[in-house]
Coordinates of C-alpha atoms and ligand atoms in Angstrom, one line a residue:
X3 CA 130.6 67.3 127.3
X4 CA 133.3 68.9 125.3
X5 CA 131.0 71.0 123.2
X6 CA 133.6 72.5 121.0
X7 CA 135.2 69.0 120.1
X8 CA 131.8 67.9 119.3
X9 CA 131.2 70.8 117.0
X10 CA 134.6 70.0 115.5
X11 CA 133.5 66.5 114.8
X12 CA 130.0 67.4 113.1
X13 CA 131.3 70.2 111.2
X14 CA 135.2 69.3 110.3
X15 CA 135.2 71.2 106.8
X16 CA 133.4 74.9 108.2
X17 CA 136.6 77.1 108.5
X18 CA 134.8 80.6 108.9
X19 CA 133.4 81.6 112.1
X20 CA 130.3 83.7 112.8
X21 CA 132.6 86.9 113.1
X22 CA 133.8 86.2 109.6
X23 CA 130.2 86.7 108.3
X24 CA 129.4 89.6 110.5
X25 CA 132.3 91.5 108.9
X26 CA 131.1 90.4 105.3
X27 CA 127.6 91.0 106.0
X28 CA 128.2 94.5 107.9
X29 CA 125.1 96.6 109.1
X30 CA 123.6 98.5 106.1
X31 CA 124.4 102.0 107.3
X32 CA 120.9 103.5 105.8
X33 CA 119.6 106.3 107.4
X34 CA 117.4 106.3 110.6
X35 CA 114.2 104.8 110.0
X36 CA 114.9 103.3 106.4
X37 CA 113.3 99.5 106.4
X38 CA 114.9 96.8 105.0
X39 CA 112.5 94.2 103.4
X40 CA 112.3 90.9 101.7
X41 CA 110.1 88.4 99.8
X42 CA 111.2 84.8 100.4
X43 CA 109.0 82.7 98.0
X44 CA 109.4 79.1 97.1
X45 CA 110.5 78.5 93.7
X46 CA 106.9 76.2 93.0
X47 CA 106.1 77.9 89.8
X48 CA 103.0 79.3 91.3
X49 CA 102.3 82.7 92.3
X50 CA 99.3 83.4 94.4
X51 CA 97.9 86.4 95.6
X52 CA 99.0 86.0 98.9
X53 CA 102.6 86.4 97.4
X54 CA 101.6 89.6 95.9
X55 CA 99.8 90.7 98.9
X56 CA 103.1 90.4 101.2
X57 CA 105.2 91.6 98.3
X58 CA 103.4 94.8 98.4
X59 CA 103.6 95.6 101.7
X60 CA 107.4 94.7 101.8
X61 CA 107.8 97.2 98.8
X62 CA 105.7 100.2 100.3
X63 CA 107.5 99.6 103.9
X64 CA 111.2 99.8 101.9
X65 CA 110.5 102.3 99.3
X66 CA 108.2 104.7 101.4
X67 CA 111.0 104.7 104.1
X68 CA 114.1 105.0 101.5
X69 CA 115.1 101.2 102.5
X70 CA 115.4 98.4 100.5
X71 CA 113.6 95.3 99.3
X72 CA 115.3 92.2 98.4
X73 CA 114.1 88.9 96.5
X74 CA 115.2 85.7 98.5
X75 CA 114.5 82.3 96.7
X76 CA 113.7 80.2 99.7
X77 CA 114.4 76.6 98.2
X78 CA 115.1 74.2 101.2
X79 CA 111.8 72.3 101.5
X80 CA 111.8 69.4 99.3
X81 CA 109.1 71.2 97.1
X82 CA 110.0 70.5 93.5
X83 CA 112.0 73.7 91.9
X84 CA 110.4 74.4 89.0
X85 CA 112.5 75.6 86.0
X86 CA 112.2 79.4 85.3
X87 CA 110.5 79.7 88.5
X88 CA 112.6 82.8 89.7
X89 CA 112.1 84.3 86.1
X90 CA 108.1 83.8 86.8
X91 CA 108.2 85.5 90.4
X92 CA 109.9 88.5 89.1
X93 CA 108.1 89.0 85.8
X94 CA 104.4 88.5 87.5
X95 CA 105.5 90.9 90.3
X96 CA 106.7 93.5 88.0
X97 CA 103.8 93.5 86.0
X98 CA 102.1 94.8 89.3
X99 CA 104.6 97.2 89.5
X100 CA 106.6 95.6 92.3
X101 CA 110.3 96.0 91.7
X102 CA 113.3 94.5 94.0
X103 CA 116.6 96.5 94.5
X104 CA 118.5 93.6 95.6
X105 CA 118.8 89.8 95.5
X106 CA 117.8 87.0 93.2
X107 CA 117.4 88.0 89.7
X108 CA 117.4 86.2 86.5
X109 CA 120.5 87.2 85.6
X110 CA 122.2 86.2 89.0
X111 CA 122.5 87.9 92.2
X112 CA 122.4 91.8 92.8
X113 CA 123.7 93.1 96.2
X114 CA 126.2 92.6 98.6
X115 CA 124.2 90.4 101.0
X116 CA 124.1 87.2 99.0
X117 CA 123.7 84.5 97.7
X118 CA 120.3 84.7 97.8
X119 CA 119.2 81.5 97.0
X120 CA 119.2 79.5 100.4
X121 CA 120.4 76.6 98.6
X122 CA 123.9 78.1 98.0
X123 CA 123.9 79.1 101.8
X124 CA 124.4 75.7 103.1
X125 CA 128.2 76.5 104.3
X126 CA 126.9 79.8 106.3
X127 CA 123.9 78.0 108.1
X128 CA 126.3 75.1 109.0
X129 CA 128.7 77.8 110.4
X130 CA 125.8 79.0 112.8
X131 CA 124.6 75.6 113.7
X132 CA 128.4 74.8 114.6
X133 CA 128.3 77.8 117.0
X134 CA 125.3 76.5 118.4
X135 CA 126.5 73.0 118.8
X136 CA 130.0 74.4 120.2
X137 CA 127.8 76.7 123.0
X138 CA 125.7 73.6 123.8
X139 CA 122.6 75.3 122.3
X140 CA 122.2 72.4 119.8
X141 CA 122.9 68.7 119.3
X142 CA 123.1 66.1 116.9
X143 CA 119.9 63.7 116.8
X144 CA 120.0 60.3 116.0
X145 CA 116.6 59.1 116.2
X146 CA 115.1 57.1 113.4
X147 CA 111.7 57.9 111.6
X148 CA 110.7 54.9 113.1
X149 CA 111.6 55.9 116.8
X150 CA 110.1 59.1 116.4
X151 CA 106.7 57.5 115.4
X152 CA 107.0 55.3 118.2
X153 CA 107.0 58.4 120.6
X154 CA 104.5 60.0 119.1
X155 CA 102.2 57.0 119.5
X156 CA 103.4 57.0 123.3
X157 CA 102.8 60.6 123.7
X158 CA 99.2 60.1 122.1
X159 CA 97.9 57.2 124.3
X160 CA 99.1 59.4 127.4
X161 CA 97.6 62.7 125.8
X162 CA 100.8 64.5 125.9
X163 CA 102.1 67.0 123.5
X164 CA 103.8 65.6 120.5
X165 CA 107.0 66.2 119.6
X166 CA 110.9 65.9 120.7
X167 CA 111.4 67.6 124.0
X168 CA 112.3 67.3 127.7
X169 CA 112.5 63.3 128.4
X170 CA 112.0 62.6 124.8
X171 CA 114.6 64.3 123.5
X172 CA 116.7 61.2 123.7
X173 CA 119.8 62.2 122.5
X174 CA 120.3 65.5 124.2
X175 CA 122.7 64.0 127.0
X176 CA 124.7 61.7 124.6
X177 CA 128.4 61.4 125.5
X178 CA 130.9 62.8 123.1
X179 CA 132.1 59.0 122.7
X180 CA 128.4 57.9 121.8
X181 CA 128.4 60.5 119.2
X182 CA 131.6 59.7 117.5
X183 CA 130.8 56.3 117.3
X184 CA 127.3 56.9 115.4
X185 CA 128.7 59.4 113.3
X186 CA 131.9 57.1 112.3
X187 CA 129.4 54.4 111.8
X188 CA 127.5 56.6 109.1
X189 CA 124.3 56.8 111.1
X190 CA 122.2 59.9 109.9
X191 CA 121.3 62.4 112.1
X192 CA 119.6 66.0 112.5
X193 CA 121.0 69.0 114.5
X194 CA 118.2 70.0 116.9
X195 CA 117.9 73.1 119.2
X196 CA 118.6 72.5 122.8
X197 CA 115.3 74.4 124.1
X198 CA 115.7 76.2 127.4
X199 CA 111.8 76.0 127.5
X200 CA 109.8 73.7 129.7
X201 CA 106.6 71.9 128.8
X202 CA 104.3 72.4 131.4
X203 CA 101.1 71.3 129.6
X204 CA 101.7 67.5 130.3
X205 CA 101.4 67.9 134.1
X206 CA 97.8 66.9 134.2
X207 CA 94.7 68.8 135.7
X208 CA 95.9 68.8 139.0
X209 CA 99.4 69.9 138.9
X210 CA 98.9 71.9 135.5
X211 CA 101.0 75.1 135.7
X212 CA 101.2 78.3 133.8
X213 CA 104.3 77.8 131.3
X214 CA 106.6 80.7 130.9
X215 CA 105.5 83.2 128.1
X216 CA 107.3 85.3 125.6
X217 CA 106.1 88.8 124.5
X218 CA 106.9 90.0 121.0
X219 CA 106.0 93.1 119.3
X220 CA 104.5 92.8 115.8
X221 CA 103.7 95.9 113.7
X222 CA 100.5 95.0 112.6
X223 CA 99.1 93.1 116.1
X224 CA 101.1 95.0 118.7
X225 CA 102.2 92.7 121.7
X226 CA 101.9 89.1 121.0
X227 CA 101.8 87.3 124.4
X228 CA 102.7 83.5 123.6
X229 CA 103.8 80.4 125.5
X230 CA 107.4 80.2 125.2
X231 CA 109.1 77.3 123.0
X232 CA 109.9 74.0 124.2
X233 CA 110.3 71.9 121.3
X234 CA 114.0 70.5 120.3
X235 CA 113.1 72.0 116.9
X236 CA 115.2 70.4 114.1
X237 CA 117.6 73.0 112.6
X238 CA 119.7 71.3 110.1
X239 CA 118.0 68.4 108.4
X240 CA 119.8 65.1 107.6
X241 CA 121.2 66.6 104.3
X242 CA 122.9 69.5 106.1
X243 CA 120.1 71.8 104.9
X244 CA 118.3 73.8 107.1
X245 CA 114.7 73.8 108.1
X246 CA 112.7 77.0 107.5
X247 CA 113.2 78.3 110.9
X248 CA 116.7 78.2 111.1
X249 CA 117.3 79.6 107.6
X250 CA 114.7 82.7 108.2
X251 CA 116.7 83.3 111.4
X252 CA 119.9 83.3 110.1
X253 CA 119.1 85.0 106.6
X254 CA 117.4 87.9 108.1
X255 CA 120.0 88.6 110.5
X256 CA 122.8 88.4 108.2
X257 CA 120.9 90.2 105.1
X258 CA 119.8 92.8 108.1
X259 CA 116.4 92.7 107.2
X260 CA 114.3 95.1 109.6
X261 CA 111.2 93.7 108.9
X262 CA 109.7 90.6 108.3
X263 CA 106.7 90.4 106.7
X264 CA 105.1 86.9 106.4
X265 CA 101.5 85.5 106.6
X266 CA 100.0 84.6 109.8
X267 CA 100.6 81.0 109.5
X268 CA 104.2 81.5 110.9
X269 CA 102.6 82.6 114.0
X270 CA 102.6 79.5 115.8
X271 CA 106.3 79.0 115.0
X272 CA 107.3 82.6 116.2
X273 CA 108.2 81.1 119.8
X274 CA 111.0 79.0 117.9
X275 CA 112.3 81.9 116.1
X276 CA 112.7 83.9 119.2
X277 CA 114.3 81.4 121.0
X278 CA 116.8 81.0 118.2
X279 CA 117.4 84.7 117.8
X280 CA 118.2 84.7 121.6
X281 CA 120.6 81.9 121.5
X282 CA 122.5 83.2 118.7
X283 CA 122.4 86.7 120.6
X284 CA 120.7 88.7 117.8
X285 CA 118.2 91.1 117.7
X286 CA 115.0 90.3 116.9
X287 CA 113.6 92.0 113.5
X288 CA 110.1 93.4 113.7
X289 CA 107.5 91.2 112.7
X290 CA 104.7 91.6 110.5
X291 CA 102.5 89.0 110.4
X292 CA 99.7 89.6 107.6
X293 CA 96.2 88.6 107.9
X294 CA 94.7 85.4 105.8
X295 CA 93.4 86.1 102.5
X296 CA 89.8 85.1 102.7
X297 CA 86.9 85.1 100.5
X298 CA 82.8 84.5 100.7
X299 CA 82.0 81.1 99.8
X300 CA 79.3 81.4 96.9
X301 CA 77.7 78.2 98.3
X302 CA 77.7 78.4 101.9
X303 CA 78.0 82.4 102.1
X304 CA 80.9 81.9 104.9
X305 CA 84.3 83.2 105.1
X306 CA 86.8 80.8 104.1
X307 CA 90.5 80.7 102.9
X308 CA 91.1 81.2 99.1
X309 CA 91.9 77.6 97.7
X310 CA 94.1 76.7 95.0
X311 CA 91.6 74.3 93.9
X312 CA 88.4 76.0 94.0
X313 CA 89.4 79.8 93.5
X314 CA 91.0 80.6 89.9
X315 CA 91.5 84.0 91.3
X316 CA 94.1 82.8 93.6
X317 CA 96.6 82.5 91.1
X318 CA 98.3 85.7 89.6
X319 CA 98.2 84.5 86.2
X320 CA 94.6 84.9 86.5
X321 CA 94.5 88.9 86.6
X322 CA 97.1 88.7 83.5
X323 CA 95.1 86.5 81.7
X324 CA 91.7 88.4 82.3
X325 CA 93.5 91.6 81.5
X326 CA 93.3 93.7 84.7
X327 CA 95.3 96.6 84.8
X328 CA 98.0 96.8 87.3
X329 CA 97.0 99.9 88.6
X330 CA 93.5 98.4 89.1
X331 CA 95.0 95.6 91.1
X332 CA 97.4 97.8 93.2
X333 CA 94.7 100.2 94.3
X334 CA 92.2 97.5 95.0
X335 CA 94.9 95.7 97.2
X336 CA 95.7 99.2 99.2
X337 CA 91.8 98.9 99.9
X338 CA 92.1 95.8 101.7
X339 CA 95.6 96.5 103.3
X340 CA 94.7 99.8 104.8
X341 CA 91.5 100.3 106.3
X342 CA 91.8 104.5 105.7
X343 CA 92.9 104.0 102.0
X344 CA 89.2 104.4 100.8
X345 CA 88.6 107.9 102.5
X346 CA 92.1 109.1 101.4
X347 CA 91.0 108.1 97.8
X348 CA 88.0 109.8 98.1
X349 CA 89.5 113.3 99.5
X350 CA 92.4 112.8 96.5
X351 CA 90.5 111.3 93.5
X352 CA 93.7 112.4 91.0
X353 CA 96.6 111.6 93.1
X354 CA 98.8 109.0 92.1
X355 CA 98.4 105.9 94.3
X356 CA 102.2 105.8 95.6
X357 CA 101.5 109.0 97.3
X358 CA 99.0 107.6 100.1
X359 CA 101.1 106.8 103.3
X360 CA 100.9 103.2 103.8
X361 CA 101.3 102.0 107.2
X362 CA 101.1 98.8 109.1
X363 CA 99.1 99.9 112.2
X364 CA 96.0 100.3 109.6
X365 CA 96.5 96.8 108.5
X366 CA 93.7 94.1 109.6
X367 CA 94.8 91.3 111.6
X368 CA 91.9 89.2 111.1
X369 CA 91.1 87.8 107.6
X370 CA 91.4 90.4 104.9
X371 CA 88.4 89.9 102.7
X372 CA 89.0 89.3 99.0
X373 CA 86.2 90.1 96.8
X374 CA 86.4 90.2 93.1
X375 CA 83.2 92.2 92.6
X376 CA 84.5 94.8 94.7
X377 CA 87.9 94.7 92.5
X378 CA 85.9 95.3 89.5
X379 CA 84.5 98.4 90.9
X380 CA 87.6 99.7 91.7
X381 CA 88.9 98.8 88.5
X382 CA 86.1 100.8 87.0
X383 CA 87.4 103.9 88.7
X384 CA 91.0 103.1 88.4
X385 CA 90.6 102.7 84.7
X386 CA 89.4 106.4 84.2
X387 CA 92.6 107.8 85.4
X388 CA 94.3 105.9 82.4
X389 CA 94.8 107.9 79.6
X390 CA 93.2 106.5 76.5
X391 CA 96.6 105.9 74.8
X392 CA 98.0 104.2 77.8
X393 CA 95.3 101.9 77.7
X394 CA 95.4 101.2 74.0
X395 CA 99.2 100.0 74.7
X396 CA 98.2 98.1 77.7
X397 CA 95.2 96.1 75.5
X398 CA 97.4 95.7 72.5
X399 CA 99.7 94.0 74.5
X400 CA 97.5 91.9 76.6
X401 CA 95.9 90.9 73.3
X402 CA 98.8 89.8 71.6
X403 CA 99.8 87.5 74.6
X404 CA 96.5 86.2 75.8
X405 CA 93.9 87.1 73.1
X406 CA 95.3 87.3 69.6
X407 CA 92.3 87.1 67.9
X408 CA 91.3 90.6 69.1
X409 CA 94.5 91.8 67.9
X410 CA 92.9 93.2 64.6
X411 CA 91.3 95.8 67.0
X412 CA 94.4 97.7 67.6
X413 CA 95.6 98.1 63.3
X414 CA 93.7 101.4 63.3
X415 CA 95.0 103.4 66.3
X416 CA 93.3 106.5 65.7
X417 CA 89.6 104.5 65.4
X418 CA 90.6 102.6 69.0
X419 CA 91.5 105.7 70.6
X420 CA 88.4 107.3 69.8
X421 CA 86.5 104.1 71.1
X422 CA 88.4 103.9 74.3
X423 CA 87.7 107.7 75.1
X424 CA 83.9 107.6 74.3
X425 CA 82.3 109.1 77.4
X426 CA 85.1 108.9 79.7
X427 CA 85.9 112.6 79.9
X428 CA 82.5 113.3 80.4
X429 CA 81.2 115.4 83.3
X430 CA 80.0 112.1 84.9
X431 CA 82.2 109.9 83.0
X432 CA 81.0 106.4 81.8
X433 CA 82.7 103.5 83.7
X434 CA 82.2 101.0 81.3
X435 CA 85.4 99.4 81.3
X436 CA 86.4 96.7 83.7
X437 CA 89.6 94.4 82.6
X438 CA 90.6 93.7 79.2
X439 CA 88.6 90.3 78.3
X440 CA 85.4 92.6 79.3
X441 CA 86.5 95.6 77.4
X442 CA 87.1 93.8 74.2
X443 CA 83.7 92.2 74.5
X444 CA 82.2 95.7 75.5
X445 CA 83.4 97.3 72.2
X446 CA 83.1 94.4 69.7
X447 CA 80.3 96.1 67.9
X448 CA 82.4 98.7 66.4
X449 CA 84.4 95.8 64.5
X450 CA 82.6 94.2 61.6
X451 CA 84.6 90.7 62.8
X452 CA 82.9 90.8 66.3
X453 CA 79.6 92.6 65.7
X454 CA 76.7 90.5 66.3
X455 CA 72.9 90.9 67.1
X456 CA 72.7 90.3 70.8
X457 CA 69.4 91.8 72.0
X458 CA 65.7 91.9 70.9
X459 CA 63.5 94.6 69.4
X460 CA 61.2 96.0 72.3
X461 CA 58.0 94.6 72.4
X462 CA 56.4 97.8 71.8
X463 CA 57.3 97.9 68.4
X464 CA 55.3 95.4 66.1
X465 CA 57.6 93.4 63.8
X466 CA 56.3 95.5 60.7
X467 CA 57.6 99.0 62.0
X468 CA 61.0 97.9 62.3
X469 CA 61.7 98.2 58.7
X470 CA 59.5 101.2 58.4
X471 CA 61.8 103.0 61.2
X472 CA 65.1 101.9 59.7
X473 CA 64.0 102.9 55.9
X474 CA 62.7 106.4 57.4
X475 CA 66.1 106.7 59.2
X476 CA 68.2 105.7 56.4
X477 CA 66.1 108.2 54.0
X478 CA 66.7 111.2 56.4
X479 CA 70.1 110.2 57.7
X480 CA 72.8 113.1 57.2
X481 CA 76.1 112.2 58.7
X482 CA 76.9 115.9 59.2
X483 CA 74.0 116.5 61.4
X484 CA 74.6 117.4 65.1
X485 CA 73.4 115.6 67.9
X486 CA 70.1 117.8 68.6
X487 CA 69.6 117.7 64.7
X488 CA 69.9 113.9 64.3
X489 CA 67.5 113.4 67.7
X490 CA 64.9 115.8 66.2
X491 CA 64.7 113.5 63.3
X492 CA 64.4 110.6 65.3
X493 CA 61.5 112.4 67.0
X494 CA 59.6 113.0 63.6
X495 CA 60.1 109.4 62.9
X496 CA 58.4 108.3 66.1
X497 CA 55.6 110.7 65.8
X498 CA 54.9 110.0 62.0
X499 CA 54.4 106.0 63.2
X500 CA 52.5 106.7 66.3
X501 CA 55.0 106.9 69.0
X502 CA 55.0 109.4 71.8
X503 CA 57.8 112.3 71.2
X504 CA 58.5 112.1 74.7
X505 CA 58.6 108.8 77.1
X506 CA 56.5 111.0 79.7
X507 CA 53.7 111.5 77.3
X508 CA 53.5 107.9 76.7
X509 CA 53.3 107.2 80.6
X510 CA 50.5 109.5 80.9
X511 CA 48.4 108.1 77.9
X512 CA 49.4 105.0 77.0
X513 CA 46.4 104.0 75.1
X514 CA 47.1 107.0 72.6
X515 CA 50.5 105.5 71.4
X516 CA 52.3 102.2 70.5
X517 CA 55.3 103.0 72.4
X518 CA 57.7 106.2 72.9
X519 CA 60.7 107.7 71.1
X520 CA 63.0 105.7 73.4
X521 CA 61.5 102.4 71.8
X522 CA 62.1 104.1 68.2
X523 CA 65.6 104.7 68.9
X524 CA 66.2 101.4 70.5
X525 CA 65.5 99.5 67.4
X526 CA 68.2 101.8 65.7
X527 CA 70.4 101.1 68.2
X528 CA 69.9 97.3 67.8
X529 CA 70.7 97.4 63.7
X530 CA 73.7 99.8 64.5
X531 CA 75.1 97.9 67.6
X532 CA 73.5 94.7 68.0
X533 CA 72.5 95.9 71.5
X534 CA 69.5 97.8 73.6
X535 CA 72.0 99.5 75.6
X536 CA 74.9 101.6 74.6
X537 CA 76.7 105.0 75.0
X538 CA 75.3 107.6 73.1
X539 CA 74.5 106.7 69.7
X540 CA 75.2 109.8 67.7
X541 CA 78.7 109.8 69.0
X542 CA 79.1 106.0 68.1
X543 CA 77.8 106.7 64.6
X544 CA 80.3 109.6 64.2
X545 CA 83.1 107.4 65.5
X546 CA 81.8 104.4 63.0
X547 CA 81.5 106.8 60.2
X548 CA 78.8 107.3 57.5
X549 CA 79.8 103.9 55.6
X550 CA 79.3 101.9 58.5
X551 CA 76.3 103.2 60.1
X552 CA 74.4 102.9 56.6
X553 CA 75.6 99.4 56.1
X554 CA 74.4 98.1 59.7
X555 CA 71.1 100.1 59.2
X556 CA 70.4 98.6 55.7
X557 CA 72.0 95.3 56.9
X558 CA 69.6 94.7 59.6
X559 CA 66.5 95.5 56.8
X560 CA 67.4 92.7 54.7
Ligands
LIG615 N1 109.4 80.7 102.1 C1 108.4 80.9 103.0 C2 106.7 81.0 102.4 O1 106.6 81.2 101.3 C3 108.4 82.4 103.2 C4 108.0 83.1 104.7 C5 108.6 84.3 105.2 O2 108.6 85.2 104.4 O3 109.4 84.2 105.9 O4 105.8 81.2 103.1

């Protein structure tokens, strides 16, 4: 067979050569050790936590090493292209502080290694498919869906590996004339890799032989030892559009990617990619197969993969909608990405997160456990590092976009700043804030629009005492009292009405008192804030002001 002639027959319009592309996309000339990484999402209009998780690894590796991180839109599968998907990808990652240096953007491509959208690269893929055909390393396959189905049935019946390989690769040895006739007749065909691998798994128990294996370095998993590929995998579909396998190999070579960070679901096809890199004569990039994101199922208590249907937290919009601060999410992702991160954070509570040296070696290669409760804990600490003014801007923006019914809270900025800083600068700061939707609830008592009575008067206080406590409180209230003067007055009210001035007195002699000063102040708390628990009451009153304080107390009495 004259393979060159075959290649011309199949790809008559491809006039560029592989050497042309090597020149158009030369080595990047970055300093030693600089990493080039990419994110390759499909434009499906859904951004999930896995995308962010991978993007975070890419971003850190590239930017820590002075390299380049680019965005490639992988739209070769038949999944529907959703309008505005590129914008969604870029914006949702940008929110979490993840920025691309190069690649697809809302205003078009940025950089010299494009086009960065796979559907615009058809001529490039075909050029390299042509090269493989011309060297006898790939061939056209005319098998119909029906024929492939029959082959599969036969293989299933004989308990053999399903697929097109070896004797099942019916078009492997077609003559030029056969191909020419079919092409001229318009019979549709795909291009398959002509694998050098040998299937040894069908030999039966007796004759079963160990097949050849490949060894590939993975920066997260170490040396991988896997069976070689032996499938004549499709590299170009009937439409001339590549499969993921071929697009990945061609793109990551020509875009000079040094580190391929992708999910563990791609591990089983790694041998195909290795064979393709070899057949094209190219060096392998460093693979980094990240662990699957798992969670503990609430019902079964077992680890399982996050699911789009069951777990709203899989979608990145969930975090925007709930109003998680990006710093908190970044911080949390690091705790699941690098096993030594938490230790570093404990030793460096105030350093910016990007000072942490992220490494692939410290990444887990079994499932990475995602846990919303843990995120919430991390968020409480992370928010303490966000100054009130910044938190104000963040919450205001969040409310405008996701909860306009709370926008009124931001009208009086000075008031809001005091509320946000309440108890946050103490020796042992309060950790009341988790995410925006929770924060606006937490501080709702500061506003008449959202104030409501949520808790009940303590059982120790009889109904007829409530009015007496509040009346005495109003009578003696002086807004200029300091914290201790104010509390002395509450003690006096308590003892006058038969409550112990100190909780421990009540504990010792419960028969002598109705309750203690804490129960009395809870009554005041409930009148003021509608809640039995809250930060320091005196401080809250100072923020609310005298008028609101008096109005709340008398409001509860009526
Ligand atoms: N388009 C692929 C995906 O969304 C990208 C995998 C890769 O990064 O190579 O899973």
